[in-house]
Short mmCIF file of C-alpha atoms in Angstrom, two decimals:
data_model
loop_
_atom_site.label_atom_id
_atom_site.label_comp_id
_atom_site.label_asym_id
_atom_site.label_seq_id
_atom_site.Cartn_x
_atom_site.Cartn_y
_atom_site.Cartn_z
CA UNK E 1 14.65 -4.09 1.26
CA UNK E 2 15.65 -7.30 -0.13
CA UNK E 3 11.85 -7.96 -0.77
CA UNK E 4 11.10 -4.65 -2.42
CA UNK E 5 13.59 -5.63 -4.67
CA UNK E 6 12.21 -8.78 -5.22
CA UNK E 7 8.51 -7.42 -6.01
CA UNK E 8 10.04 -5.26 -8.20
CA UNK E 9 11.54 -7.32 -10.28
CA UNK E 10 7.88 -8.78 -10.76
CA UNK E 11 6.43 -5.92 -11.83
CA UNK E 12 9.29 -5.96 -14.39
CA UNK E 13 8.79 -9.57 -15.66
CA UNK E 14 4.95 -8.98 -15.51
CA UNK E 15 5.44 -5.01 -18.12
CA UNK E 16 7.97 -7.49 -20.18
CA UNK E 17 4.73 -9.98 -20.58
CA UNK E 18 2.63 -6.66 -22.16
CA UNK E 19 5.06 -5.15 -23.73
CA UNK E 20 5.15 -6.74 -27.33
CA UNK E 21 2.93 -4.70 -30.03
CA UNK E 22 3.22 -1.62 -27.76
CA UNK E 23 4.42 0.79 -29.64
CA UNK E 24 1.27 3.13 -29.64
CA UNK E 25 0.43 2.11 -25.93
CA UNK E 26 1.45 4.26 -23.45
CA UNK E 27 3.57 3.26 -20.18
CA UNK E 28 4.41 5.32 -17.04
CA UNK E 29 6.50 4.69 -14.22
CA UNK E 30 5.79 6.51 -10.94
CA UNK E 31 5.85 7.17 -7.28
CA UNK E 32 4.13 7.72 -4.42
CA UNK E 33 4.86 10.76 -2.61
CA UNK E 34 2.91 11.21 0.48
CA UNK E 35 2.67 7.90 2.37
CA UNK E 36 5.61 8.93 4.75
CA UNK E 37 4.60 12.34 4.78
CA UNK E 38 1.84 12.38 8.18
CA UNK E 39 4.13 10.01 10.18
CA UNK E 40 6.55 12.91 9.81
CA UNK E 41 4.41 15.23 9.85
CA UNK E 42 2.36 14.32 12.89
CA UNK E 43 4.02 12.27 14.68
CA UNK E 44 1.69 12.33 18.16
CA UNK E 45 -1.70 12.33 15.77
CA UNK E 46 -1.05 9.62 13.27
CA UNK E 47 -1.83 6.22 13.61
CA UNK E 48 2.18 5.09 12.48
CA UNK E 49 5.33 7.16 13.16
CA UNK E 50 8.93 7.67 11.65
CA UNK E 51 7.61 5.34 8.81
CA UNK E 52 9.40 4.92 5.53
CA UNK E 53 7.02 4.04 2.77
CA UNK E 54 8.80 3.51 -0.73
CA UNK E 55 5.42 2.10 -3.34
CA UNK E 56 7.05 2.37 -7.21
CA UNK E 57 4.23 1.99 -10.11
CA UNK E 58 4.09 0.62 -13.41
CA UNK E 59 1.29 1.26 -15.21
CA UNK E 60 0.50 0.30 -19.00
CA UNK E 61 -1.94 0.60 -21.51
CA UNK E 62 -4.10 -2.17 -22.85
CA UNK E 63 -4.89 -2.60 -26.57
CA UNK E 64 -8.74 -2.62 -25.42
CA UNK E 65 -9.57 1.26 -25.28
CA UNK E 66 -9.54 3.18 -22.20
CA UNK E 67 -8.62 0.01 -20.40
CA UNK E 68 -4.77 -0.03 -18.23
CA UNK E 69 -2.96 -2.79 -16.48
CA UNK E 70 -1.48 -0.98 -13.17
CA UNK E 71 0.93 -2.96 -11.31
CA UNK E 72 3.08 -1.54 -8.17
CA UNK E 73 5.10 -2.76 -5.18
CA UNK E 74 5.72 -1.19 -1.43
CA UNK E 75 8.13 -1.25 1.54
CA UNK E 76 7.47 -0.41 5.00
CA UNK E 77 9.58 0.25 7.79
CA UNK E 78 8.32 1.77 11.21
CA UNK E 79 6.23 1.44 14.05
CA UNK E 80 3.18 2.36 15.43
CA UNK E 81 1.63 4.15 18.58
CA UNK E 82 1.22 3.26 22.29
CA UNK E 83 -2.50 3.28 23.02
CA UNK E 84 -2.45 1.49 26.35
CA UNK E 85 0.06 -1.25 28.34
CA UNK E 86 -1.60 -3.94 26.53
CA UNK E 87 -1.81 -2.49 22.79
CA UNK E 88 2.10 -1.54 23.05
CA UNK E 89 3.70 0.51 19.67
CA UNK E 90 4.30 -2.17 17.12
CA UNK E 91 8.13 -2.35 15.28
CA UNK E 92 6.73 -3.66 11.33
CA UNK E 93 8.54 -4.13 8.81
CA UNK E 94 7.06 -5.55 5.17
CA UNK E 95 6.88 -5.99 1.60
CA UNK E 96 4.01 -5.63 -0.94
CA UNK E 97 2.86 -6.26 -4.62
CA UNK E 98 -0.48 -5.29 -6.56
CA UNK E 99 -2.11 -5.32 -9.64
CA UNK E 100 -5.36 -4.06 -10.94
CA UNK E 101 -7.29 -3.74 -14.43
CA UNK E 102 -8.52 0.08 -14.78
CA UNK E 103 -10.95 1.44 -16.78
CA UNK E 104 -10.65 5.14 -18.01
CA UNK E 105 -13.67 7.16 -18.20
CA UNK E 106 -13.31 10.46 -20.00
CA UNK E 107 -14.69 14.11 -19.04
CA UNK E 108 -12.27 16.15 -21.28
CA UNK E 109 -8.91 15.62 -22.55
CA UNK E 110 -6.51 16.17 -19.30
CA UNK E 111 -8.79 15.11 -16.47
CA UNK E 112 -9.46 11.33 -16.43
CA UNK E 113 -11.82 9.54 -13.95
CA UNK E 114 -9.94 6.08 -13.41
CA UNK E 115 -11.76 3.11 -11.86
CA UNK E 116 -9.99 -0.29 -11.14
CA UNK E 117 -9.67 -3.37 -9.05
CA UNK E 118 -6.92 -6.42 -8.39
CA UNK E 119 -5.73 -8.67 -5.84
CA UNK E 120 -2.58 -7.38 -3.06
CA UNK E 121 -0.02 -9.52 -1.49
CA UNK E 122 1.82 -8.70 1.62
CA UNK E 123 4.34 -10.42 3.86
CA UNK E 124 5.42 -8.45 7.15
CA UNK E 125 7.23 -8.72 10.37
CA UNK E 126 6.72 -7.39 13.90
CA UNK E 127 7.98 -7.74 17.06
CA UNK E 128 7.74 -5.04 20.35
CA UNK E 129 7.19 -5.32 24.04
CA UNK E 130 3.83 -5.31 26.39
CA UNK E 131 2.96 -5.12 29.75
CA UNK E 132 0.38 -5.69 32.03
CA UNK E 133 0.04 -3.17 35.22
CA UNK E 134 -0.27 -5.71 38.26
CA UNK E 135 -0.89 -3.57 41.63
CA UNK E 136 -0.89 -6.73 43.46
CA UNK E 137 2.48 -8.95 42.35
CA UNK E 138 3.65 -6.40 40.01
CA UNK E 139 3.82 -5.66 36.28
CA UNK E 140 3.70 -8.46 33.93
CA UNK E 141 6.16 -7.76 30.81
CA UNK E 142 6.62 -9.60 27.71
CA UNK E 143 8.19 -9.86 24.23
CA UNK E 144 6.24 -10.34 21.24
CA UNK E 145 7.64 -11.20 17.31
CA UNK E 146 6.69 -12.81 14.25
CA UNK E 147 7.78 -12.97 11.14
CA UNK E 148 7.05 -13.96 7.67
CA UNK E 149 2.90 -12.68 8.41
CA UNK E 150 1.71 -13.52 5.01
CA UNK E 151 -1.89 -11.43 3.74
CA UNK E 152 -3.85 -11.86 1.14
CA UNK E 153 -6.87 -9.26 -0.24
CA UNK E 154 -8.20 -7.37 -3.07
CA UNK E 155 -8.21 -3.54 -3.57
CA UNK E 156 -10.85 -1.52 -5.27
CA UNK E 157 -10.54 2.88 -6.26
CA UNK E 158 -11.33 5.42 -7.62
CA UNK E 159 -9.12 8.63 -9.02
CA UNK E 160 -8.14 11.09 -11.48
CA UNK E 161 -5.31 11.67 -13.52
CA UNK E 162 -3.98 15.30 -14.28
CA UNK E 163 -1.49 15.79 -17.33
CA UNK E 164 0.88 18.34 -16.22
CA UNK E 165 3.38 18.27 -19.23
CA UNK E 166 3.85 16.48 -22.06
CA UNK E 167 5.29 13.03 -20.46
CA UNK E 168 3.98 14.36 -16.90
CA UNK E 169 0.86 12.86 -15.23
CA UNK E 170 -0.17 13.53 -11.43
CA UNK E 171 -2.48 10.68 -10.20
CA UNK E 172 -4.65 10.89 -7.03
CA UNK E 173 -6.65 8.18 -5.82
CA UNK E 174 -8.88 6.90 -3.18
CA UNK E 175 -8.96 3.50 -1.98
CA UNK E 176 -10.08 0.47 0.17
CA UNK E 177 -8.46 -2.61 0.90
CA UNK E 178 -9.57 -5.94 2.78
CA UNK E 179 -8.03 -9.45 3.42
CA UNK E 180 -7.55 -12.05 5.24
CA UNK E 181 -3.78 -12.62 7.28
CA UNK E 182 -2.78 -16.20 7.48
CA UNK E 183 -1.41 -15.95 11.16
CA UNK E 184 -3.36 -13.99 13.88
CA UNK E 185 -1.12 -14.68 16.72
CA UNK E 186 -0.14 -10.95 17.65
CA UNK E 187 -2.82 -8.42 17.12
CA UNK E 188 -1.92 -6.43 14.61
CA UNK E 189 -2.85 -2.42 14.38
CA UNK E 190 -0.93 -1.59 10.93
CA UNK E 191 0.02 -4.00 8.09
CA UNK E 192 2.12 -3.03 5.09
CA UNK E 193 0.06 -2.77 1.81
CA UNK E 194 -3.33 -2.84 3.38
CA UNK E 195 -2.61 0.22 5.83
CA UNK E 196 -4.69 0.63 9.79
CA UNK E 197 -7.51 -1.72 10.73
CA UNK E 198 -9.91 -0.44 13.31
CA UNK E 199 -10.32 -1.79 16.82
CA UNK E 200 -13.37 -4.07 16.84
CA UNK E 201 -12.43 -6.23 13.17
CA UNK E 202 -11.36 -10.13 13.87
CA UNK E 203 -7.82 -10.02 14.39
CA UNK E 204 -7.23 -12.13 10.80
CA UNK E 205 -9.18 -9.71 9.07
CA UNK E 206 -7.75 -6.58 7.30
CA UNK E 207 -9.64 -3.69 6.27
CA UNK E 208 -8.51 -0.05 5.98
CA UNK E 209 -9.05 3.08 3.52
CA UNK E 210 -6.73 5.45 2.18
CA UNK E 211 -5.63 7.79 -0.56
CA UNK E 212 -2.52 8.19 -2.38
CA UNK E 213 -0.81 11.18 -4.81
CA UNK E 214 1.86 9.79 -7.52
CA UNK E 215 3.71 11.44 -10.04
CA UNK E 216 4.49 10.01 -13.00
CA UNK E 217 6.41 10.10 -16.12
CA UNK E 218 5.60 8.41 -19.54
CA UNK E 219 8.42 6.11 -20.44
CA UNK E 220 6.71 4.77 -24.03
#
């Protein structure tokens, strides 16, 4: 938590750089609202369980037109599923920060189609227990941790904003995400910020698609 704190406090010292000659600009602070939701929801068919996701957004207007700075943070605490002895459930817990430049493009006044791009940071911990099924001299067991799993990428999307009051705006968006981890020690299935990587991508690589719904409320 200490971390989330930490990131947020960016975002904060990053809206304070934007924030002179703002007056017409709008700003909105938000929330995601359904990142824990399927962990909770289905627990044996998701690829994470009992997860706590907690991503805050900033996002700002630019004096260019239809342009937006969007700047957010994340923490993740959970684990993910058993597939076999020797891809055991994974204990992760991590912090996250992005930033992207958006451009607005307009159909009619209260649906927006929003289009951006920035880099993400992550740093995450793990640690479990596997176990290798040995008919012969018995199972092999073992611990596995690390900590302080640094990752490094860029995220690109796509979504659409829906004004649902005066100060009210309900975002959803889809998105990618890839980068690069800087330790590959411990295979890793889920990592905070960038989300599931298929079986079958180079253990330092990160890929992984997802959406996300936010509410948020204009604070400008």
């Amino acid at each position: 938590m200490k971390k989330l704190f930490l990131l947020t406090a960016l975002i904060l010292v990053f809206s304070q750089a934007y924030s002179q000659d703002t007056l017409t600009r709008k700003g909105y602070i938000g929330l995601d609202v359904i990142n824990s939701l399927p962990s909770v929801i289905l627990p044996k068919q998701y690829y994470i369980r009992n997860t706590i996701i907690i991503e805050p957004y900033y996002l700002l207007d630019l004096p260019r037109p239809n342009r937006r700075l969007v700047l957010g943070t994340g923490f993740a605490h959970g684990s993910t599923h058993q597939h076999f002895g020797f891809d055991p459930s994974q204990h992760f817990k991590g912090a996250y920060f992005r930033a992207a430049h958006e451009i607005k493009k307009i159909r009619n006044p209260r649906k927006m189609l929003r289009i951006g791009y920035g880099p993400v940071f992550a740093i995450a911990g793990y640690q479990g227990k596997f176990r290798f099924d040995g008919p012969t001299f018995g199972d092999y067991e073992g611990d596995f941790k690390e900590t302080n799993n640094v990752a490094l990428g860029i995220e690109a999307y796509f979504g659409q904003d829906f004004k649902i009051g005066d100060n009210w705006l309900l975002r959803f968006t889809v998105r990618n995400v890839m980068g690069r981890r800087t330790n590959a020690d411990t295979y890793v299935q889920y990592f905070p910020g960038f989300g599931f990587t298929p079986n079958g991508f180079n253990n330092r690589f990160l890929y992984s698609g997802g959406l996300s719904l936010q509410i948020h409320y204009n604070v400008r």
